[in-house]
Coordinates of C-alpha atoms in Angstrom, one line a residue:
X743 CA 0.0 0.0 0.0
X744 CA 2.9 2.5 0.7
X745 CA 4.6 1.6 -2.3
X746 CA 1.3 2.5 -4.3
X747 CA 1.3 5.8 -2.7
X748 CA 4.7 6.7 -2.9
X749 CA 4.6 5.9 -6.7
X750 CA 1.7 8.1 -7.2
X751 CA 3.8 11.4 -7.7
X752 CA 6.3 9.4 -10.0
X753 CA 3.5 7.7 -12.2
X754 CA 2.4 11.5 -12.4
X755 CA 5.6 12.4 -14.1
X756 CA 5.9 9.2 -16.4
X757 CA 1.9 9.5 -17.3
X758 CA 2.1 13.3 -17.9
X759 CA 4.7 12.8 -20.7
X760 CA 2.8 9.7 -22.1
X761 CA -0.8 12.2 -22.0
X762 CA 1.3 14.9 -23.7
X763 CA 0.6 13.4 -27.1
X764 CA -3.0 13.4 -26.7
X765 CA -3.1 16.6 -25.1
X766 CA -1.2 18.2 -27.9
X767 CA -4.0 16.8 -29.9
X768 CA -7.8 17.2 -28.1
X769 CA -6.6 20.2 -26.2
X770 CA -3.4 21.7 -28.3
X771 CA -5.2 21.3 -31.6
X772 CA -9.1 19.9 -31.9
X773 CA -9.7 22.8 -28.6
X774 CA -8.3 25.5 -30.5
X775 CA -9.8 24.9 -33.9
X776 CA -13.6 24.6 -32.3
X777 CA -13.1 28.0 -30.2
X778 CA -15.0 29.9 -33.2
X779 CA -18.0 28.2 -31.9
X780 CA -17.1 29.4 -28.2
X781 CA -15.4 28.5 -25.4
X782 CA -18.3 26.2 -23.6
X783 CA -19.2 24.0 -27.1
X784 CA -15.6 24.0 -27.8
X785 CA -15.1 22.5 -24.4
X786 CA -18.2 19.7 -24.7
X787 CA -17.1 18.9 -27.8
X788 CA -13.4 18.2 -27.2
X789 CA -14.3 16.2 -24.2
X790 CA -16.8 14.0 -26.3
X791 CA -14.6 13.4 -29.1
X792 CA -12.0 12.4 -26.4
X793 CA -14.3 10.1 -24.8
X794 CA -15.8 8.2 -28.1
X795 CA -12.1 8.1 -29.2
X796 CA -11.7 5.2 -26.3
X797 CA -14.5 3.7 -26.9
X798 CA -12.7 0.8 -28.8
X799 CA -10.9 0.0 -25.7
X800 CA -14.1 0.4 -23.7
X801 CA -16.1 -2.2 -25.7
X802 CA -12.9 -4.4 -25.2
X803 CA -13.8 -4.5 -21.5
X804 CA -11.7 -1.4 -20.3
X805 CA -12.2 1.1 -17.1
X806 CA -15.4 -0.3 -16.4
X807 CA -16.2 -3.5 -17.1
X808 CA -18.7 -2.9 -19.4
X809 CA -18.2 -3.6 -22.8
X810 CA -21.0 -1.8 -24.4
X811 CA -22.7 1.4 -25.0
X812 CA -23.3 2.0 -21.5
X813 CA -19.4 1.8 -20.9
X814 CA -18.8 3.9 -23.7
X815 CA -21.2 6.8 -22.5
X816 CA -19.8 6.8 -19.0
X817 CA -16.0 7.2 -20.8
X818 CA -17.9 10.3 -22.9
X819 CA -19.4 11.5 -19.4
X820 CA -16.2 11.1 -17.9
X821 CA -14.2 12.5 -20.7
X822 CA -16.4 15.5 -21.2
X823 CA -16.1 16.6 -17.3
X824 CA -12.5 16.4 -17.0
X825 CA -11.9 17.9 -20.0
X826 CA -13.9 20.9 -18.9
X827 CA -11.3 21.4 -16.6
X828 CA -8.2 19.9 -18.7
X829 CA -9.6 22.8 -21.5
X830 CA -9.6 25.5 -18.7
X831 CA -6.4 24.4 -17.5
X832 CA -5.3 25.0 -21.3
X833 CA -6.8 28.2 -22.2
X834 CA -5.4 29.9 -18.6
X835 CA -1.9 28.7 -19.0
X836 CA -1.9 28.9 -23.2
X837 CA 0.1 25.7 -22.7
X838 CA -1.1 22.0 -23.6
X839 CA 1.2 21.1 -20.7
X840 CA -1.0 21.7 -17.5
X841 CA -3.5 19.8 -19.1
X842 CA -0.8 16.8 -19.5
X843 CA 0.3 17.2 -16.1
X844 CA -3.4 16.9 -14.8
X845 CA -4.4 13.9 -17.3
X846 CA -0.8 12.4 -16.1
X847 CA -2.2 12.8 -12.7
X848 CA -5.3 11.6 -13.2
X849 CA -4.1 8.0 -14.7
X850 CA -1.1 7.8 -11.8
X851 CA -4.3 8.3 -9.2
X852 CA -6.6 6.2 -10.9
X853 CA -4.4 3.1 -9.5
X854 CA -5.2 4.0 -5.7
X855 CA -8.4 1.9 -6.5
X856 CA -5.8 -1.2 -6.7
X857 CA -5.5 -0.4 -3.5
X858 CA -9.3 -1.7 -2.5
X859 CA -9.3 -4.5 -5.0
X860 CA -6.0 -5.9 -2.9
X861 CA -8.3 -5.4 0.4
X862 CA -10.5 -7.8 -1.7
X863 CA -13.2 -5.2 -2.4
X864 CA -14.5 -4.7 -6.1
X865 CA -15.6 -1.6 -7.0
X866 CA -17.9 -0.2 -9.2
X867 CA -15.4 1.4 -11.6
X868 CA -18.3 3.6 -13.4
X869 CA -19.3 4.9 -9.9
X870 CA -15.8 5.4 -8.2
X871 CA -13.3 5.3 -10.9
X872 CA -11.2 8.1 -11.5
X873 CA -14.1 8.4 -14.6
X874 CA -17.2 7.4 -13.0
X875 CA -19.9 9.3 -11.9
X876 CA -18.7 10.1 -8.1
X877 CA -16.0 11.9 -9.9
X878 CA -17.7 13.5 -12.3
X879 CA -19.5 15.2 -9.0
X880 CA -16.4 16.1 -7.8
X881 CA -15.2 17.9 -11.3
X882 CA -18.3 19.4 -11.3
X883 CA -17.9 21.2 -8.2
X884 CA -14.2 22.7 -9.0
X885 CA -15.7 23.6 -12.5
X886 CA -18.2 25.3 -10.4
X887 CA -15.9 27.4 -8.4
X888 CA -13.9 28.3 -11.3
X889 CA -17.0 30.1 -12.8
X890 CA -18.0 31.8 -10.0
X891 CA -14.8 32.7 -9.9
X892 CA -15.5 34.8 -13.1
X893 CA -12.5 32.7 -15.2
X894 CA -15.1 31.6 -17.9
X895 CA -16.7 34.9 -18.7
X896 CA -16.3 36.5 -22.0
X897 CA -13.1 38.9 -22.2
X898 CA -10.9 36.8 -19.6
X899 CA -8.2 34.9 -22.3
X900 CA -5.5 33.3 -20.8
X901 CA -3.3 35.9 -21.4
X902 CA -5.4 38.3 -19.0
X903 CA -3.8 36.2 -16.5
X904 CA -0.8 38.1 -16.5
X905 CA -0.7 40.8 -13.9
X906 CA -0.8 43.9 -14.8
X907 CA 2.1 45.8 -14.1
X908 CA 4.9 43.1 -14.2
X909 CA 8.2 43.1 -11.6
X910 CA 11.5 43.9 -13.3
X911 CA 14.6 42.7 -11.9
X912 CA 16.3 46.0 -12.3
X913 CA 13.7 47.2 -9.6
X914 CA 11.7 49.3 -12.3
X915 CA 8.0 48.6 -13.3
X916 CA 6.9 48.6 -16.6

């Protein structure tokens, strides 16, 4: 159990280089292309694509043990909330790398649940699973936050993020 923890931060790392690929692609490329439409559909429809793009692994059994179109629309479900914060994580930092870092995260974290299959308990993978719907609760709350927080409203790009008058070494503000 200690050795799954302790590789948590590691897997992290190792994940977040793997996930850079795909980031460069659904967030890096397919996110920016649909923000004509707006930053919301852009959003839905990255995370959707995302999610029906595993669904050949899903109907192979995958994530949640159900290899049919129930599985695949928890994957979309899941796919479509965390890439509503992956995609805000992307648009704030103008970088695809946050997003890898968080999806690298995400897969590193999704093996604590081996920890309560080793304890001889099975769980419901499309309920509890880094995907399922308990997280999907979870996302929905941050997302939440992070519009009341006023960081989806029209006229704050990512590059807004900057402050406004920025520190020079020389001691001088510009």
């Amino acid at each position: 159990m200690a050795l799954q923890l302790a590789m948590i931060p590691l897997g992290a790392v190792v994940n977040s280089v793997l996930a850079f690929g795909e980031e460069l692609g659904w967030r890096g490329w397919l996110q920016t292309a649909l923000m004509p439409l707006g930053t919301w559909p852009a959003l839905l429809v990255t995370g959707a694509v995302w999610g029906l793009w595993h669904a050949p692994v899903i109907l192979l059994g995958y994530n949640f043990a159900r290899p049919d179109l129930v599985g695949v629309l928890f994957m979309v479900g899941g796919c479509v909330a965390w890439g509503i914060l992956f995609g805000w994580l992307r648009l704030r930092s103008t970088s695809v790398w946050p997003a890898a870092l968080a999806y690298g995260s995400l897969n590193a974290a999704g093996g604590l649940l081996l920890l309560l299959a080793g304890a001889g308990v099975v769980p419901d993978m499309a309920l509890v699973g880094p995907l399922g719907v308990v997280a999907w609760a979870l996302v929905a709350v941050v997302v939440l936050v992070i519009v009341l927080a006023g960081q989806f409203r029209p006229g704050t790009p990512a590059a807004s993020a900057a402050p406004a008058v920025a520190y020079m070494p020389e001691g001088g503000a510009r």
